[in-house]
XYZ file of C-alpha atoms in Angstrom:
608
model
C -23.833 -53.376 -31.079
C -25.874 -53.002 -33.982
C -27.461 -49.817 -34.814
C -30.951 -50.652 -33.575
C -29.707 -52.081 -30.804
C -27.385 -48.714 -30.214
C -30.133 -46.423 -30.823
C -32.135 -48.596 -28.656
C -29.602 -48.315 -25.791
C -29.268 -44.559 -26.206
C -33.164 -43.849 -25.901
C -33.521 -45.991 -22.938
C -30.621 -44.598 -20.882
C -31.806 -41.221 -21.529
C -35.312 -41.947 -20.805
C -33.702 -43.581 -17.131
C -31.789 -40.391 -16.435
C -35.032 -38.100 -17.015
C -36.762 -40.272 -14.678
C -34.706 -40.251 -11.988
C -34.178 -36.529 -12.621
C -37.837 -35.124 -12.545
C -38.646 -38.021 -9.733
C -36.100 -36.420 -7.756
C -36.372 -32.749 -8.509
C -40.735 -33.029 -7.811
C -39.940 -34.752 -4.215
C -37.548 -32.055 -3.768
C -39.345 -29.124 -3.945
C -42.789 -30.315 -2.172
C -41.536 -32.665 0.237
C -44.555 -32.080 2.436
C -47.314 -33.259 -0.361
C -48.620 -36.710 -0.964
C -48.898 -36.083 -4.355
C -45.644 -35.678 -5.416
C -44.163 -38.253 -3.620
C -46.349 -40.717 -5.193
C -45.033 -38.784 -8.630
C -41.682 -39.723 -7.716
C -42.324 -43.072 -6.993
C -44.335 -43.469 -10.247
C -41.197 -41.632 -12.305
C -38.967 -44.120 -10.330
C -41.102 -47.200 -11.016
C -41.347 -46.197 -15.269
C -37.430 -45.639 -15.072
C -37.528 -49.380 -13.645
C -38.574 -50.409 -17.408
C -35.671 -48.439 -19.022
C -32.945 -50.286 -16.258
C -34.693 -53.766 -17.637
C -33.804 -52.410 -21.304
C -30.616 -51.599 -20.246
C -29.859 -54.359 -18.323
C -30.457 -56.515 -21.262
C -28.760 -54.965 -23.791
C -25.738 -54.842 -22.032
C -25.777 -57.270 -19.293
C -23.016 -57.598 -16.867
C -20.799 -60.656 -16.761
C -21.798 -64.105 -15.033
C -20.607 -64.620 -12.153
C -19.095 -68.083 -10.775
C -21.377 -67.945 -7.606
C -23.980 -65.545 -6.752
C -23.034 -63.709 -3.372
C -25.591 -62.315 -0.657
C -24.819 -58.560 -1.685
C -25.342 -59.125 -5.165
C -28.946 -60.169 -4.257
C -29.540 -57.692 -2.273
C -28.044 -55.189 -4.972
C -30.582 -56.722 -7.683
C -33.687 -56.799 -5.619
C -35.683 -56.308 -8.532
C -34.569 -59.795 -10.328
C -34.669 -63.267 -8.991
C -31.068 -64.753 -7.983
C -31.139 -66.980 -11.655
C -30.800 -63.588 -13.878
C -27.196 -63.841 -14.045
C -27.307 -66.969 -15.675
C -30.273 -66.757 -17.484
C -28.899 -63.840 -20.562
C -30.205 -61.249 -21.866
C -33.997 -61.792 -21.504
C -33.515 -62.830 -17.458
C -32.890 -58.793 -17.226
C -36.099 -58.064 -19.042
C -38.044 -59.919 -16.266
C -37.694 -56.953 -14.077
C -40.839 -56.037 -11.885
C -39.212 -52.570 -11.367
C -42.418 -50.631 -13.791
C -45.216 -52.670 -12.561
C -45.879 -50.247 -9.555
C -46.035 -47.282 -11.489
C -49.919 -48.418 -12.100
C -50.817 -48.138 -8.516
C -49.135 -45.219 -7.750
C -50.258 -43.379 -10.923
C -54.007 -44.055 -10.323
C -53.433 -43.167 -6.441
C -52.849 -39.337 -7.732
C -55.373 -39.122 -10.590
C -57.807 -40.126 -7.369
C -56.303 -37.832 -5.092
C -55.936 -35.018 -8.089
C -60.193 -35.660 -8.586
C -60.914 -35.590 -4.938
C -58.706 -34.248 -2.257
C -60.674 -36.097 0.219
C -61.590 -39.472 -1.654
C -64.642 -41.201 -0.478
C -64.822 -44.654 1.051
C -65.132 -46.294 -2.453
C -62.472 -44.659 -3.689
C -60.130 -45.688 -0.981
C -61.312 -49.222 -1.191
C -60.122 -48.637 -4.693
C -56.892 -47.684 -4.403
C -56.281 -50.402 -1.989
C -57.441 -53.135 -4.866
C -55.576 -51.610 -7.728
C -52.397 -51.942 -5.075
C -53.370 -55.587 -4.323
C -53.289 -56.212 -8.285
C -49.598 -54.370 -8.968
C -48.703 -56.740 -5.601
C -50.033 -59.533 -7.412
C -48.328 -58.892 -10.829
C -45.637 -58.523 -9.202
C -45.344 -62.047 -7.037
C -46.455 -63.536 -10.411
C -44.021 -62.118 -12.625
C -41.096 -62.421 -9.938
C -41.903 -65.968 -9.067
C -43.579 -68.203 -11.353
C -43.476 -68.246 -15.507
C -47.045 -67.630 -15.495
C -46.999 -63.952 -16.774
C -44.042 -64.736 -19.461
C -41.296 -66.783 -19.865
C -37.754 -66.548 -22.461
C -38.034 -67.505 -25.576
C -35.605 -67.550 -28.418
C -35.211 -64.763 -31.163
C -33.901 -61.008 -30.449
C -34.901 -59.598 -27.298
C -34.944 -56.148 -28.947
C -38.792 -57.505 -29.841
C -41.733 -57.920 -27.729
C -41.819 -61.170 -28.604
C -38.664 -62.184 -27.241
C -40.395 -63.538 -23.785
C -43.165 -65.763 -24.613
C -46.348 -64.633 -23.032
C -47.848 -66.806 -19.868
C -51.580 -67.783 -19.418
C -51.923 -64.619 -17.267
C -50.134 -62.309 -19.515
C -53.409 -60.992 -21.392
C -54.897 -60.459 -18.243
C -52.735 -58.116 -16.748
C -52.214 -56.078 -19.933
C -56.065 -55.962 -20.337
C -56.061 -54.288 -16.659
C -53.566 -51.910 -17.402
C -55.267 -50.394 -20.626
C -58.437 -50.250 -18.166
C -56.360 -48.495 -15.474
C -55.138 -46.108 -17.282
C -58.840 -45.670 -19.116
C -59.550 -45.244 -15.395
C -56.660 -42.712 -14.858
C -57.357 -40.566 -17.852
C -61.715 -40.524 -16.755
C -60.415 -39.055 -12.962
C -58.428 -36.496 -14.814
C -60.805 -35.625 -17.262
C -63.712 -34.924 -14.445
C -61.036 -33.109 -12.553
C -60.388 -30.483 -15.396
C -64.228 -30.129 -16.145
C -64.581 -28.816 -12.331
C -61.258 -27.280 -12.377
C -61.566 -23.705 -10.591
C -59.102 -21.824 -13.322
C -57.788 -22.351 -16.652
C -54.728 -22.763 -15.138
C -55.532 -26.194 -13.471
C -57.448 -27.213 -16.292
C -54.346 -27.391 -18.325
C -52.209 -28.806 -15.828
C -55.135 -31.810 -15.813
C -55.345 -31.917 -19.150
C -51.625 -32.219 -20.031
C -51.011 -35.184 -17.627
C -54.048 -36.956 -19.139
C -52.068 -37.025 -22.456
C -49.381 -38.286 -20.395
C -51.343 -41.050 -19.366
C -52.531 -41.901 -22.533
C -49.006 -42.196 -23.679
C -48.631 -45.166 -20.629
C -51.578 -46.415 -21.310
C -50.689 -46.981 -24.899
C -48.443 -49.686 -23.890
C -51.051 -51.936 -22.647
C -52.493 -52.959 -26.408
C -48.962 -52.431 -27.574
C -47.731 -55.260 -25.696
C -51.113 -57.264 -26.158
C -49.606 -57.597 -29.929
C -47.399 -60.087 -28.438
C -50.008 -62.402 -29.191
C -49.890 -62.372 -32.698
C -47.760 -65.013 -33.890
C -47.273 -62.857 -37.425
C -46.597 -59.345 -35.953
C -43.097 -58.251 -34.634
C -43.509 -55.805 -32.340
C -39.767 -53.473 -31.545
C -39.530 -53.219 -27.723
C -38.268 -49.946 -28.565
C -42.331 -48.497 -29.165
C -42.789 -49.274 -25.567
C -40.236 -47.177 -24.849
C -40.881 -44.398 -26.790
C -44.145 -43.954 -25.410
C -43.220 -44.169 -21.626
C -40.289 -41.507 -22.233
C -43.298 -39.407 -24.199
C -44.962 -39.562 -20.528
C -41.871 -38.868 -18.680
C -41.815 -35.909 -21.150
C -45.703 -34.838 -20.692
C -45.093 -34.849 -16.960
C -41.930 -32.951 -17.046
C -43.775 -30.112 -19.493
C -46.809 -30.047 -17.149
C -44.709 -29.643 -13.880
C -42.557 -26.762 -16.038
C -45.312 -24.835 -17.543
C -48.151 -25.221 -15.123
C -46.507 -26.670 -11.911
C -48.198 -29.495 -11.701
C -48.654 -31.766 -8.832
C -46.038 -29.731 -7.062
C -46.867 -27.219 -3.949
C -46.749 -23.668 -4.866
C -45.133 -22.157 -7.659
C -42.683 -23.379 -9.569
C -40.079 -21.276 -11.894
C -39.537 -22.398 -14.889
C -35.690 -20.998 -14.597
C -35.405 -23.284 -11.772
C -35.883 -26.174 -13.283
C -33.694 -25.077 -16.699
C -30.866 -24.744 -13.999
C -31.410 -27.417 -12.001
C -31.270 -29.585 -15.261
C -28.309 -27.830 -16.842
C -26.062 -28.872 -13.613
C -27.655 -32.020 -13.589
C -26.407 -32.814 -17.015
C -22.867 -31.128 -16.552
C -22.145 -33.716 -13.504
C -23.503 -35.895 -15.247
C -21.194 -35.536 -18.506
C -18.383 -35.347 -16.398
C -19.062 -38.720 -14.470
C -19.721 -40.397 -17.691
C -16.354 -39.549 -19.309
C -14.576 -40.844 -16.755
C -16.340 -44.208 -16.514
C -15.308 -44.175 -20.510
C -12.374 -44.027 -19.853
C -12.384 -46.457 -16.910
C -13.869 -49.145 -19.201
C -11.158 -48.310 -21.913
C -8.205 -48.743 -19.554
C -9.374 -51.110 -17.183
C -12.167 -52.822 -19.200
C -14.542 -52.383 -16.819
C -18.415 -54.064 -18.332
C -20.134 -50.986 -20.158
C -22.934 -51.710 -18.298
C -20.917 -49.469 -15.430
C -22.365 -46.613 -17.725
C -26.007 -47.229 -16.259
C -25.651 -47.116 -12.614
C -22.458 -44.167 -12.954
C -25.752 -42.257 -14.475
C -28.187 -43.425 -11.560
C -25.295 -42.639 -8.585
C -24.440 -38.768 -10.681
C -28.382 -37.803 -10.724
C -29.074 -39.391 -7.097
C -25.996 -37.847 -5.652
C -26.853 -34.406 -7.059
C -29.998 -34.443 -6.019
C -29.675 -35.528 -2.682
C -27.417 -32.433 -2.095
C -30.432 -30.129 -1.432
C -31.640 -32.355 0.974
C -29.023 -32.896 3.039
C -28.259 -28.862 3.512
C -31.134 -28.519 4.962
C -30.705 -30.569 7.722
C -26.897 -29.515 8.387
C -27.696 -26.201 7.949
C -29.324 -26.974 11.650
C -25.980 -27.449 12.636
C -23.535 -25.417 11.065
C -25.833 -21.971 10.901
C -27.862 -20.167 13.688
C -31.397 -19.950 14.187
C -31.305 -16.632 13.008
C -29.329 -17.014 9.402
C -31.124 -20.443 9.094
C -34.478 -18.392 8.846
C -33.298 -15.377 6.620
C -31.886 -18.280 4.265
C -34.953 -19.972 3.688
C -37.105 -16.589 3.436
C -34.105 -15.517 0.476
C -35.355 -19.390 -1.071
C -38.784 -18.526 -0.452
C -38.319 -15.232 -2.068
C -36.458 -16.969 -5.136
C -38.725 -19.396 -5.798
C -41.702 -17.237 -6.199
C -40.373 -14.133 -8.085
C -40.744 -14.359 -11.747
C -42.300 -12.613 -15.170
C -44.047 -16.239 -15.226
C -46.011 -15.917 -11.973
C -47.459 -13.068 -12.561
C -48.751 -13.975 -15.825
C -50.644 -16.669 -14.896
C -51.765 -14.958 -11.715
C -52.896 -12.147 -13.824
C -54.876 -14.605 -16.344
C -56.579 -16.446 -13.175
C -58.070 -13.133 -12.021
C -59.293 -11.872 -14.849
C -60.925 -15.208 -16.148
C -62.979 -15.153 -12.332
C -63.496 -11.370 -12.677
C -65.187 -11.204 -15.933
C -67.103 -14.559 -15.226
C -68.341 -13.386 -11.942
C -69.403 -9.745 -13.828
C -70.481 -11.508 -16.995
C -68.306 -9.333 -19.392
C -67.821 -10.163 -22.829
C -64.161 -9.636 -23.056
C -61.675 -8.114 -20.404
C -58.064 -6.783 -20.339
C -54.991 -5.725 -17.926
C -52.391 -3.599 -19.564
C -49.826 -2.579 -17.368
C -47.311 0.818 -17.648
C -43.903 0.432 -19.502
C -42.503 4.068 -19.524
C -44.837 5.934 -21.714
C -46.089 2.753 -23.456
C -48.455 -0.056 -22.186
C -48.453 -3.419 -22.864
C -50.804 -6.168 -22.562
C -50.535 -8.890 -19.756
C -53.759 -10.695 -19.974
C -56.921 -11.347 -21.642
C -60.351 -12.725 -21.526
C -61.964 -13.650 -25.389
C -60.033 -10.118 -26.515
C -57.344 -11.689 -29.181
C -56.374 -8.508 -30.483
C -52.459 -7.227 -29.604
C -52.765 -3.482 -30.268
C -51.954 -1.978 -26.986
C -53.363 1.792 -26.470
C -51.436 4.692 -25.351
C -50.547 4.874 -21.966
C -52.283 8.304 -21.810
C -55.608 7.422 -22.749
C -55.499 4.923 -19.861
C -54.660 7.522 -17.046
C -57.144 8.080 -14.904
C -57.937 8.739 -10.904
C -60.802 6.103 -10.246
C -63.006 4.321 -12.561
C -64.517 5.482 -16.093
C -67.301 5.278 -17.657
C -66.211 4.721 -21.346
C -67.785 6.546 -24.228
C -67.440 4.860 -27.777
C -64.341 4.976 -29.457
C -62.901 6.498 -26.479
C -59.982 3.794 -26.950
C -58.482 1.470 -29.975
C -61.301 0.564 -32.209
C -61.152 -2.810 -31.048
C -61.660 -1.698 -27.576
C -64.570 1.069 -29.315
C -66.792 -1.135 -26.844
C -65.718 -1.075 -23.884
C -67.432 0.147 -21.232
C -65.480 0.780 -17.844
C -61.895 1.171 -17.430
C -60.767 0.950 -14.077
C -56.837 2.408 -12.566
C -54.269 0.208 -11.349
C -52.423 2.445 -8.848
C -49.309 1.218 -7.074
C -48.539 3.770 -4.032
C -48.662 7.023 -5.898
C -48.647 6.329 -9.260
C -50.852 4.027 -12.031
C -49.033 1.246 -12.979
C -51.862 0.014 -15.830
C -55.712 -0.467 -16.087
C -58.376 -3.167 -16.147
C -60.451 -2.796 -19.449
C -64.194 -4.524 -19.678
C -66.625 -4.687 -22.380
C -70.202 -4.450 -21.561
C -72.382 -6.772 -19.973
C -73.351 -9.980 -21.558
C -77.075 -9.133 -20.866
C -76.727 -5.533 -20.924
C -75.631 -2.268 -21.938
C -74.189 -0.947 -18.332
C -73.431 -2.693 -14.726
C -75.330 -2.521 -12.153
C -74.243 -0.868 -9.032
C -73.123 -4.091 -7.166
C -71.144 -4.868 -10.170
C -69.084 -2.146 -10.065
C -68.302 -2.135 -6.568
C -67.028 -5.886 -7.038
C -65.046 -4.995 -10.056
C -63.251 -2.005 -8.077
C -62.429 -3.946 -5.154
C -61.072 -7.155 -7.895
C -59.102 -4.346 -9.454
C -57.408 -3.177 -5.946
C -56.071 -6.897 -5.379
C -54.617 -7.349 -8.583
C -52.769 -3.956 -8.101
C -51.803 -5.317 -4.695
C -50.622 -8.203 -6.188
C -48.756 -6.846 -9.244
C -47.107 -4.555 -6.499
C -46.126 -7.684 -4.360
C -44.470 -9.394 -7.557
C -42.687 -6.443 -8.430
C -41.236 -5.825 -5.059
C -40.038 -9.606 -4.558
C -36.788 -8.802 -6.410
C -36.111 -5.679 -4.329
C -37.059 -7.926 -1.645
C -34.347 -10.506 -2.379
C -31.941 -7.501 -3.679
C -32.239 -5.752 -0.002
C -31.704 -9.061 2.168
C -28.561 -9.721 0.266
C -27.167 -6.425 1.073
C -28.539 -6.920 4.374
C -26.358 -9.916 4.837
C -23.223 -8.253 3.655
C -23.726 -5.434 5.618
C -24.338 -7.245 8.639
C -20.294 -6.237 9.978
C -20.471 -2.542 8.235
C -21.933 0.723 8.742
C -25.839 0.796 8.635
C -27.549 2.208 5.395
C -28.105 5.638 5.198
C -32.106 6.979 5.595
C -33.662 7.925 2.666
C -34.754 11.550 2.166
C -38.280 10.359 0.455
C -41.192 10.379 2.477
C -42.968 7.381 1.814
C -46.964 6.619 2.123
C -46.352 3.538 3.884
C -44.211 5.927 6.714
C -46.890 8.422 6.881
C -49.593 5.307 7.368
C -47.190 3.965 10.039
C -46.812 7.403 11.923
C -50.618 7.441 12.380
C -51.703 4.135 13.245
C -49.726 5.765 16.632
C -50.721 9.153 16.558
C -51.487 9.013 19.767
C -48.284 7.238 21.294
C -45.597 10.646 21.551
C -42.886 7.942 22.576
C -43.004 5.858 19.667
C -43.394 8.816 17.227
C -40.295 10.530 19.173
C -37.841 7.547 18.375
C -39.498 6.951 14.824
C -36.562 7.697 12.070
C -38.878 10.331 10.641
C -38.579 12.908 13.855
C -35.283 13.024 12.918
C -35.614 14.927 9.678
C -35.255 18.686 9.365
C -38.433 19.260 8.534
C -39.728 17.965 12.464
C -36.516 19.535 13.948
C -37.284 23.155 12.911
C -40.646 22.829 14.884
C -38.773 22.150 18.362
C -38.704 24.554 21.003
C -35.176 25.252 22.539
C -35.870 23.748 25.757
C -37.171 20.380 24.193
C -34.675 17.783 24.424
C -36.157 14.748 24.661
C -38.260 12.077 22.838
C -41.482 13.163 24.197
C -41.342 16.565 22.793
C -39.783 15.200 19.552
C -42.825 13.250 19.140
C -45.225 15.720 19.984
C -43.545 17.755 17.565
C -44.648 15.047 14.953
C -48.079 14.785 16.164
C -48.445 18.475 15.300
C -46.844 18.055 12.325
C -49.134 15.454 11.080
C -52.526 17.194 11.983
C -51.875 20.479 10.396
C -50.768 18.644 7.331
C -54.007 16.070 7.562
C -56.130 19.803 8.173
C -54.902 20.606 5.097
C -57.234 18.459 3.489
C -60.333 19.865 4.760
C -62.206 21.585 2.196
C -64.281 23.902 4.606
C -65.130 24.404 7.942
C -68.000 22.197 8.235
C -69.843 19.486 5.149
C -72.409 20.928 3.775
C -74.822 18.148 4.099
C -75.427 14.651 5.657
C -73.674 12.476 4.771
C -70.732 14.613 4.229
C -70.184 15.105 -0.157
C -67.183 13.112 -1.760
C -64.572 15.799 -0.871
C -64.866 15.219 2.055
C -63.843 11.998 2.154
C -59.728 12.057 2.209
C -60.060 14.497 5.655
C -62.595 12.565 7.499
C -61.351 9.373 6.564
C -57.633 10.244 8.253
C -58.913 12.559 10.714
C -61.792 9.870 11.978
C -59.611 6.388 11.595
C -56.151 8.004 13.314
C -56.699 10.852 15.575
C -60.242 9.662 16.622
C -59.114 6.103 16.280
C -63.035 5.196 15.226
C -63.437 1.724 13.770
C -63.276 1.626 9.899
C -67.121 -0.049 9.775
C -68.348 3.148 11.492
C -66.272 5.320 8.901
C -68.243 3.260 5.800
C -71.710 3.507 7.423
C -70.994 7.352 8.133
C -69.935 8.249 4.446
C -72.261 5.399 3.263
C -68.766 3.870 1.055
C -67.694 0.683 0.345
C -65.031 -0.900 1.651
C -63.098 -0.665 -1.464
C -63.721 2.570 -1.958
C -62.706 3.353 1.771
C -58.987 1.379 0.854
C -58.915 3.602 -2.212
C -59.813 6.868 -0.816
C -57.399 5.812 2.748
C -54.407 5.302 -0.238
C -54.929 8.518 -1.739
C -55.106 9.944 1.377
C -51.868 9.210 2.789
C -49.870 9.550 -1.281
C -51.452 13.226 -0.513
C -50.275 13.713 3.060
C -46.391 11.988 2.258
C -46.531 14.603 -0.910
C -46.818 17.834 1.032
C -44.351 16.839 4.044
C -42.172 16.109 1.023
C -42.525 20.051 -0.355
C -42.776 21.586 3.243
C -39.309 20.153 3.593
């Protein structure tokens, strides 16, 4: 081989691998979603114009007579390729498809219910690949061979038809990139917006091989086949960046570690099944065109593995492990520094749109240091001290009360996690005012509570998936001893049945010391462990009464913790008649119930 024709080879079987690869590894991890099976079939279908390269360049020997399972092996060429040389291989209608299939998601991507005219236009752009493709497999009028080096697009002469169907492929993919462009305008988050924007390069990069090709018909120009290729691996490359960094046309969330793995294995089999078909061809002289479908069998093989564990885990594993295995997977793939990030940016971007701020920021706790996770028009990386962003519910911020690039702001609101802050929401003032109004506020607080419930539900996943493995190995060992903490989440628990004695007699926490001291000596049973509890919990809950009786109507603010446990538990009154009482919000209800309950779990913990 020359050196063009090497470097040639090289690009294209890479480009084939990738392909297969990312076609693969989408359809594997959203199997239930239209969308990226129709990205694996278009991957599949460009990869189709790499195995015509590839074919070419290194063709396998003639045979003396073609056989019925070599036709049925090469599907994608007419019986005569054999005999026809190198260019017969380039006549492959393998990449034609990936038209359809590509416009079918840029439709679906715009509108996830397409219209009747949209429908009747996916159908027609399928009848067209269908076309191009009974034209191109069966009669010379799209292009036929033609003497010179088939490493140029001239090599196959073009056919009366040929301009034609190059002209509608530069005005599909016009078509494409116009669906993904309105998509990204109406995108909900700037998220999305990138994931539509990056696969619209992508599809320029396709699309850039429709005038490419229309070169052809310039006598003058030579035209390396090698451009075409270089632009559809560019795609295969845009796809594979959007699916990475913004998990495109995939369900879910994707990891980005994931994929780095599921690559790095990929190549490792693969290096190993391509040094022993080198030297295969060197001993046996096996045709080096074994090279191309070793690589197709290594990547297929792999990736079929995930697959098929899924469905013989149905018969090797019971129900019961079958289930905790796919929660640990579940658990897996959404845990990750990169998930929260994003998540983070999302929520602020609708926050501070919704509230019209000029700027916003989350920094969350590191220690005794903060640092910033997201940001909305606020480019500035100074992080403040972690003290100056304590606080017990929202402030009102005075000038300069922070860094003098935050000299503006005007509210900073807590991020609490259980019992303690773990960071702060930061807004600037109003973009058509000096303060927020009332309603404003309220929205902002209860914003604020989900993103602290969602950093907490990040954070935990890896405990999550660090406590089911343990689980698993202690499955045939001793159980795990009871902590001595005294969680919120137990005290919440404990009330929501106040008033059931049996269940708080067999709860783990009548068992501590603190519950057994209060037990008569005749008591012996659940019942009078549980009413031991009860008593327990309402002299600790009286403890946050500030007097005998409010002083007014509705009762003041401190107030609040006491009536809010004494009136939702032991009365078991509905939470809407608690708000209406106190005249609260419901997010300040949530935050004053949390408080609450950190206070009641706090002085069990220094009775006992």
């Amino acid at each position: 081989m020359g050196v063009l024709q090497q470097l040639t080879y090289l690009l294209n079987l890479l480009a084939l691998t990738l392909g297969i690869w990312l076609g693969f590894y989408v359809v594997s991890h959203s199997p239930r979603r239209l969308v990226s099976w129709l990205t694996g079939f278009s991957l599949w279908s460009i990869s189709g114009f790499f195995l015509n390269m590839l074919m070419a360049i290194t063709p396998p020997p003639i045979p003396d007579t073609i056989q019925t399972w070599q036709i049925v092996l090469f599907p994608f060429w007419s019986p005569e390729v054999f005999a026809t040389g190198m260019g017969g291989w380039l006549n492959g209608w393998l990449a034609t498809p990936a038209v359809a299939f590509w416009h079918h998601i840029t439709v679906l991507l715009r509108e996830k219910k397409p219209s009747s005219w949209k429908i009747v236009q996916i159908v027609a752009v399928y009848l067209i690949a269908a076309v191009a493709i009974y034209v191109q497999l069966n009669t010379s009028l799209m292009f036929t061979e033609a003497a010179g080096d088939p490493l140029q697009l001239n090599y196959l002469r073009p056919g009366i038809y040929y301009s034609v169907f190059m002209s509608l492929l530069t005005v599909l993919a016009g078509i494409c990139i116009y669906n993904l462009v309105i998509a990204a305008k109406s995108a909900p988050s700037p998220i999305i917006r990138k994931q539509f924007t990056s696969l619209a390069v992508a599809t320029c990069l396709a699309g850039g091989t429709g005038p490419v090709s229309l070169l052809v018909l310039v006598d003058e120009i030579s035209i390396p086949r090698a451009i075409n290729t270089v632009l559809l691996a560019g795609t295969i490359l845009m796809i594979g960046y959007s699916i990475a960094r913004y998990s495109a046309l995939i369900e879910g969330r994707l990891i980005r570690r994931d994929l780095i793995y599921n690559a790095s294995v990929t190549v490792a089999i693969l290096i190993v099944y391509l040094l022993f078909t080198w030297i295969a061809i060197r001993l046996f002289h096996i045709p080096s065109s074994s090279y191309i479908f070793v690589a197709i069998l290594a990547i297929i093989s792999h990736s079929l593995v995930d697959f098929a564990r899924r469905y013989l885990e149905k018969i090797f594993f019971r129900k019961e492990e079958r289930q905790l295995r796919t929660e640990l997977q579940k658990l897996t793939q959404l845990n990750g520094s990169q998930q929260l990030a994003e998540t983070l940016e999302i929520m602020l971007h609708s926050i501070c749109t919704t509230i019209r701020a000029t700027y916003g920021t989350i920094f969350l706790f590191e220690g005794n240091h903060s640092h910033l996770a997201s940001s909305f028009n606020w480019n500035n990386k100074s992080n403040p001290n972690t003290a100056r962003l304590k606080a017990d519910d929202m402030l009102q911020l005075q000038p300069n009360h922070l860094l003098q690039s935050l000299s503006d702001a005007a509210l900073l609101v807590p991020l609490y996690e259980e019992p303690d802050q773990i960071g702060a929401v930061i807004v600037g003032c109003p973009v058509n005012g000096v303060e927020y109004p009332q309603e404003d506020q309220e929205l902002l607080l209860e914003a604020c509570d989900l993103i602290a419930e969602t950093i907490s539900n990040i954070h935990v996943q890896g405990e999550l998936i660090s406590e089911a493995t343990q689980l698993i190995q202690a499955i045939h060992t001793s159980p795990v001893s009871v902590s001595t903490e005294i969680s919120p989440k137990t005290i919440e628990d404990l009330l929501r049945n106040v008033l059931d004695y049996a269940y708080l007699g067999n709860s783990d926490f009548a068992q501590r010391w603190i519950v057994q001291q209060m037990l008569p000596e005749e008591a012996n049973t659940h019942i009078d462990r549980g009413k031991s509890v009860y008593q327990l919990l309402e002299s600790v809950v009286d403890k946050l009464r500030p007097a005998d009786q409010p002083s007014r109507d509705p009762p003041p603010r401190e107030w609040h913790p006491y009536l809010i446990l004494q009136w939702a538990y032991f009365e078991d009154r509905l939470n809407r008649e608690i708000m209406a009482a106190l005249y609260i919000s419901e997010g300040t209800f949530n935050r004053t119930r949390r408080a609450a309950l950190r206070s009641v779990a706090r002085a069990l913990e220094e009775m006992q």
